[in-house]
Amino acid sequence: MLLNSKETIYLDNDIYEVSFTVYDEPDVGLDGLYVDSVRAIKGSQEPSESDINQIYKILAEDYGHEG
């Protein structure tokens, strides 16, 4: 494990607090990135599958092995 962190992600009208872990092995999670939890702060109560995919994409740009 390289990093365990939380970040606030803004998607459209929703705000999520995301806890995630970055691993030094790119085969863990999605390119070494594993989202531990997603908590809605504002907007929808549950993130949709599309929201989760967008969250992974945003985090992978900053924290993924290929990002």
mmCIF file with all atom_site columns, C-alpha atoms in Angstrom:
data_model
loop_
_atom_site.group_PDB
_atom_site.id
_atom_site.type_symbol
_atom_site.label_atom_id
_atom_site.label_alt_id
_atom_site.label_comp_id
_atom_site.label_asym_id
_atom_site.label_entity_id
_atom_site.label_seq_id
_atom_site.pdbx_PDB_ins_code
_atom_site.Cartn_x
_atom_site.Cartn_y
_atom_site.Cartn_z
_atom_site.occupancy
_atom_site.B_iso_or_equiv
_atom_site.pdbx_formal_charge
_atom_site.auth_seq_id
_atom_site.auth_comp_id
_atom_site.auth_asym_id
_atom_site.auth_atom_id
_atom_site.pdbx_PDB_model_num
ATOM 1  C CA . MET A 1 1  ? 0.000   0.000  0.000   1.00 0.00 ? 1  MET A CA 1
ATOM 2  C CA . LEU A 1 2  ? 1.312   3.423  -0.935  1.00 0.00 ? 2  LEU A CA 1
ATOM 3  C CA . LEU A 1 3  ? -1.468  5.729  0.228   1.00 0.00 ? 3  LEU A CA 1
ATOM 4  C CA . ASN A 1 4  ? -4.741  5.636  2.141   1.00 0.00 ? 4  ASN A CA 1
ATOM 5  C CA . SER A 1 5  ? -6.680  8.876  1.768   1.00 0.00 ? 5  SER A CA 1
ATOM 6  C CA . LYS A 1 6  ? -10.009 10.705 1.561   1.00 0.00 ? 6  LYS A CA 1
ATOM 7  C CA . GLU A 1 7  ? -11.018 13.168 -1.089  1.00 0.00 ? 7  GLU A CA 1
ATOM 8  C CA . THR A 1 8  ? -14.129 15.205 -1.858  1.00 0.00 ? 8  THR A CA 1
ATOM 9  C CA . ILE A 1 9  ? -15.433 14.602 -5.380  1.00 0.00 ? 9  ILE A CA 1
ATOM 10 C CA . TYR A 1 10 ? -17.931 16.899 -7.102  1.00 0.00 ? 10 TYR A CA 1
ATOM 11 C CA . LEU A 1 11 ? -20.134 15.303 -9.778  1.00 0.00 ? 11 LEU A CA 1
ATOM 12 C CA . ASP A 1 12 ? -22.856 17.435 -11.327 1.00 0.00 ? 12 ASP A CA 1
ATOM 13 C CA . ASN A 1 13 ? -25.085 18.390 -8.355  1.00 0.00 ? 13 ASN A CA 1
ATOM 14 C CA . ASP A 1 14 ? -23.738 15.669 -6.060  1.00 0.00 ? 14 ASP A CA 1
ATOM 15 C CA . ILE A 1 15 ? -20.836 15.845 -3.613  1.00 0.00 ? 15 ILE A CA 1
ATOM 16 C CA . TYR A 1 16 ? -19.206 12.647 -2.331  1.00 0.00 ? 16 TYR A CA 1
ATOM 17 C CA . GLU A 1 17 ? -16.575 11.936 0.293   1.00 0.00 ? 17 GLU A CA 1
ATOM 18 C CA . VAL A 1 18 ? -14.468 9.099  -1.062  1.00 0.00 ? 18 VAL A CA 1
ATOM 19 C CA . SER A 1 19 ? -12.077 6.960  0.988   1.00 0.00 ? 19 SER A CA 1
ATOM 20 C CA . PHE A 1 20 ? -9.587  5.136  -1.192  1.00 0.00 ? 20 PHE A CA 1
ATOM 21 C CA . THR A 1 21 ? -6.349  3.202  -1.138  1.00 0.00 ? 21 THR A CA 1
ATOM 22 C CA . VAL A 1 22 ? -3.549  3.291  -3.686  1.00 0.00 ? 22 VAL A CA 1
ATOM 23 C CA . TYR A 1 23 ? -1.498  0.108  -3.932  1.00 0.00 ? 23 TYR A CA 1
ATOM 24 C CA . ASP A 1 24 ? 1.930   -0.302 -5.475  1.00 0.00 ? 24 ASP A CA 1
ATOM 25 C CA . GLU A 1 25 ? 0.643   -3.340 -7.395  1.00 0.00 ? 25 GLU A CA 1
ATOM 26 C CA . PRO A 1 26 ? -1.272  -2.185 -10.511 1.00 0.00 ? 26 PRO A CA 1
ATOM 27 C CA . ASP A 1 27 ? -3.258  -5.460 -10.593 1.00 0.00 ? 27 ASP A CA 1
ATOM 28 C CA . VAL A 1 28 ? -5.065  -4.567 -7.319  1.00 0.00 ? 28 VAL A CA 1
ATOM 29 C CA . GLY A 1 29 ? -8.386  -2.794 -7.813  1.00 0.00 ? 29 GLY A CA 1
ATOM 30 C CA . LEU A 1 30 ? -8.445  -0.632 -10.925 1.00 0.00 ? 30 LEU A CA 1
ATOM 31 C CA . ASP A 1 31 ? -4.849  0.152  -11.898 1.00 0.00 ? 31 ASP A CA 1
ATOM 32 C CA . GLY A 1 32 ? -3.735  -0.053 -8.255  1.00 0.00 ? 32 GLY A CA 1
ATOM 33 C CA . LEU A 1 33 ? -6.631  2.111  -7.051  1.00 0.00 ? 33 LEU A CA 1
ATOM 34 C CA . TYR A 1 34 ? -9.300  0.716  -4.732  1.00 0.00 ? 34 TYR A CA 1
ATOM 35 C CA . VAL A 1 35 ? -12.247 2.787  -3.503  1.00 0.00 ? 35 VAL A CA 1
ATOM 36 C CA . ASP A 1 36 ? -13.010 1.725  0.073   1.00 0.00 ? 36 ASP A CA 1
ATOM 37 C CA . SER A 1 37 ? -16.185 3.777  0.570   1.00 0.00 ? 37 SER A CA 1
ATOM 38 C CA . VAL A 1 38 ? -18.284 6.520  -0.968  1.00 0.00 ? 38 VAL A CA 1
ATOM 39 C CA . ARG A 1 39 ? -20.473 8.716  1.238   1.00 0.00 ? 39 ARG A CA 1
ATOM 40 C CA . ALA A 1 40 ? -22.909 11.255 -0.156  1.00 0.00 ? 40 ALA A CA 1
ATOM 41 C CA . ILE A 1 41 ? -22.448 14.707 1.368   1.00 0.00 ? 41 ILE A CA 1
ATOM 42 C CA . LYS A 1 42 ? -24.950 16.527 -0.845  1.00 0.00 ? 42 LYS A CA 1
ATOM 43 C CA . GLY A 1 43 ? -27.349 15.326 -3.507  1.00 0.00 ? 43 GLY A CA 1
ATOM 44 C CA . SER A 1 44 ? -28.238 11.690 -4.072  1.00 0.00 ? 44 SER A CA 1
ATOM 45 C CA . GLN A 1 45 ? -28.102 9.319  -1.121  1.00 0.00 ? 45 GLN A CA 1
ATOM 46 C CA . GLU A 1 46 ? -26.538 6.449  -3.080  1.00 0.00 ? 46 GLU A CA 1
ATOM 47 C CA . PRO A 1 47 ? -24.011 6.857  -5.883  1.00 0.00 ? 47 PRO A CA 1
ATOM 48 C CA . SER A 1 48 ? -25.112 5.260  -9.132  1.00 0.00 ? 48 SER A CA 1
ATOM 49 C CA . GLU A 1 49 ? -22.873 2.845  -11.031 1.00 0.00 ? 49 GLU A CA 1
ATOM 50 C CA . SER A 1 50 ? -22.143 5.695  -13.442 1.00 0.00 ? 50 SER A CA 1
ATOM 51 C CA . ASP A 1 51 ? -21.128 7.945  -10.519 1.00 0.00 ? 51 ASP A CA 1
ATOM 52 C CA . ILE A 1 52 ? -18.771 5.272  -9.173  1.00 0.00 ? 52 ILE A CA 1
ATOM 53 C CA . ASN A 1 53 ? -17.206 4.851  -12.618 1.00 0.00 ? 53 ASN A CA 1
ATOM 54 C CA . GLN A 1 54 ? -16.679 8.621  -12.828 1.00 0.00 ? 54 GLN A CA 1
ATOM 55 C CA . ILE A 1 55 ? -15.153 8.666  -9.323  1.00 0.00 ? 55 ILE A CA 1
ATOM 56 C CA . TYR A 1 56 ? -12.693 5.928  -10.300 1.00 0.00 ? 56 TYR A CA 1
ATOM 57 C CA . LYS A 1 57 ? -11.793 7.832  -13.468 1.00 0.00 ? 57 LYS A CA 1
ATOM 58 C CA . ILE A 1 58 ? -11.179 11.082 -11.570 1.00 0.00 ? 58 ILE A CA 1
ATOM 59 C CA . LEU A 1 59 ? -9.044  9.372  -8.929  1.00 0.00 ? 59 LEU A CA 1
ATOM 60 C CA . ALA A 1 60 ? -7.152  7.283  -11.496 1.00 0.00 ? 60 ALA A CA 1
ATOM 61 C CA . GLU A 1 61 ? -6.070  10.442 -13.311 1.00 0.00 ? 61 GLU A CA 1
ATOM 62 C CA . ASP A 1 62 ? -4.302  11.624 -10.145 1.00 0.00 ? 62 ASP A CA 1
ATOM 63 C CA . TYR A 1 63 ? -3.385  8.394  -8.372  1.00 0.00 ? 63 TYR A CA 1
ATOM 64 C CA . GLY A 1 64 ? -3.425  5.504  -10.870 1.00 0.00 ? 64 GLY A CA 1
ATOM 65 C CA . HIS A 1 65 ? -0.222  3.900  -12.116 1.00 0.00 ? 65 HIS A CA 1
ATOM 66 C CA . GLU A 1 66 ? -0.905  5.091  -15.628 1.00 0.00 ? 66 GLU A CA 1
ATOM 67 C CA . GLY A 1 67 ? -2.275  8.503  -14.569 1.00 0.00 ? 67 GLY A CA 1
#
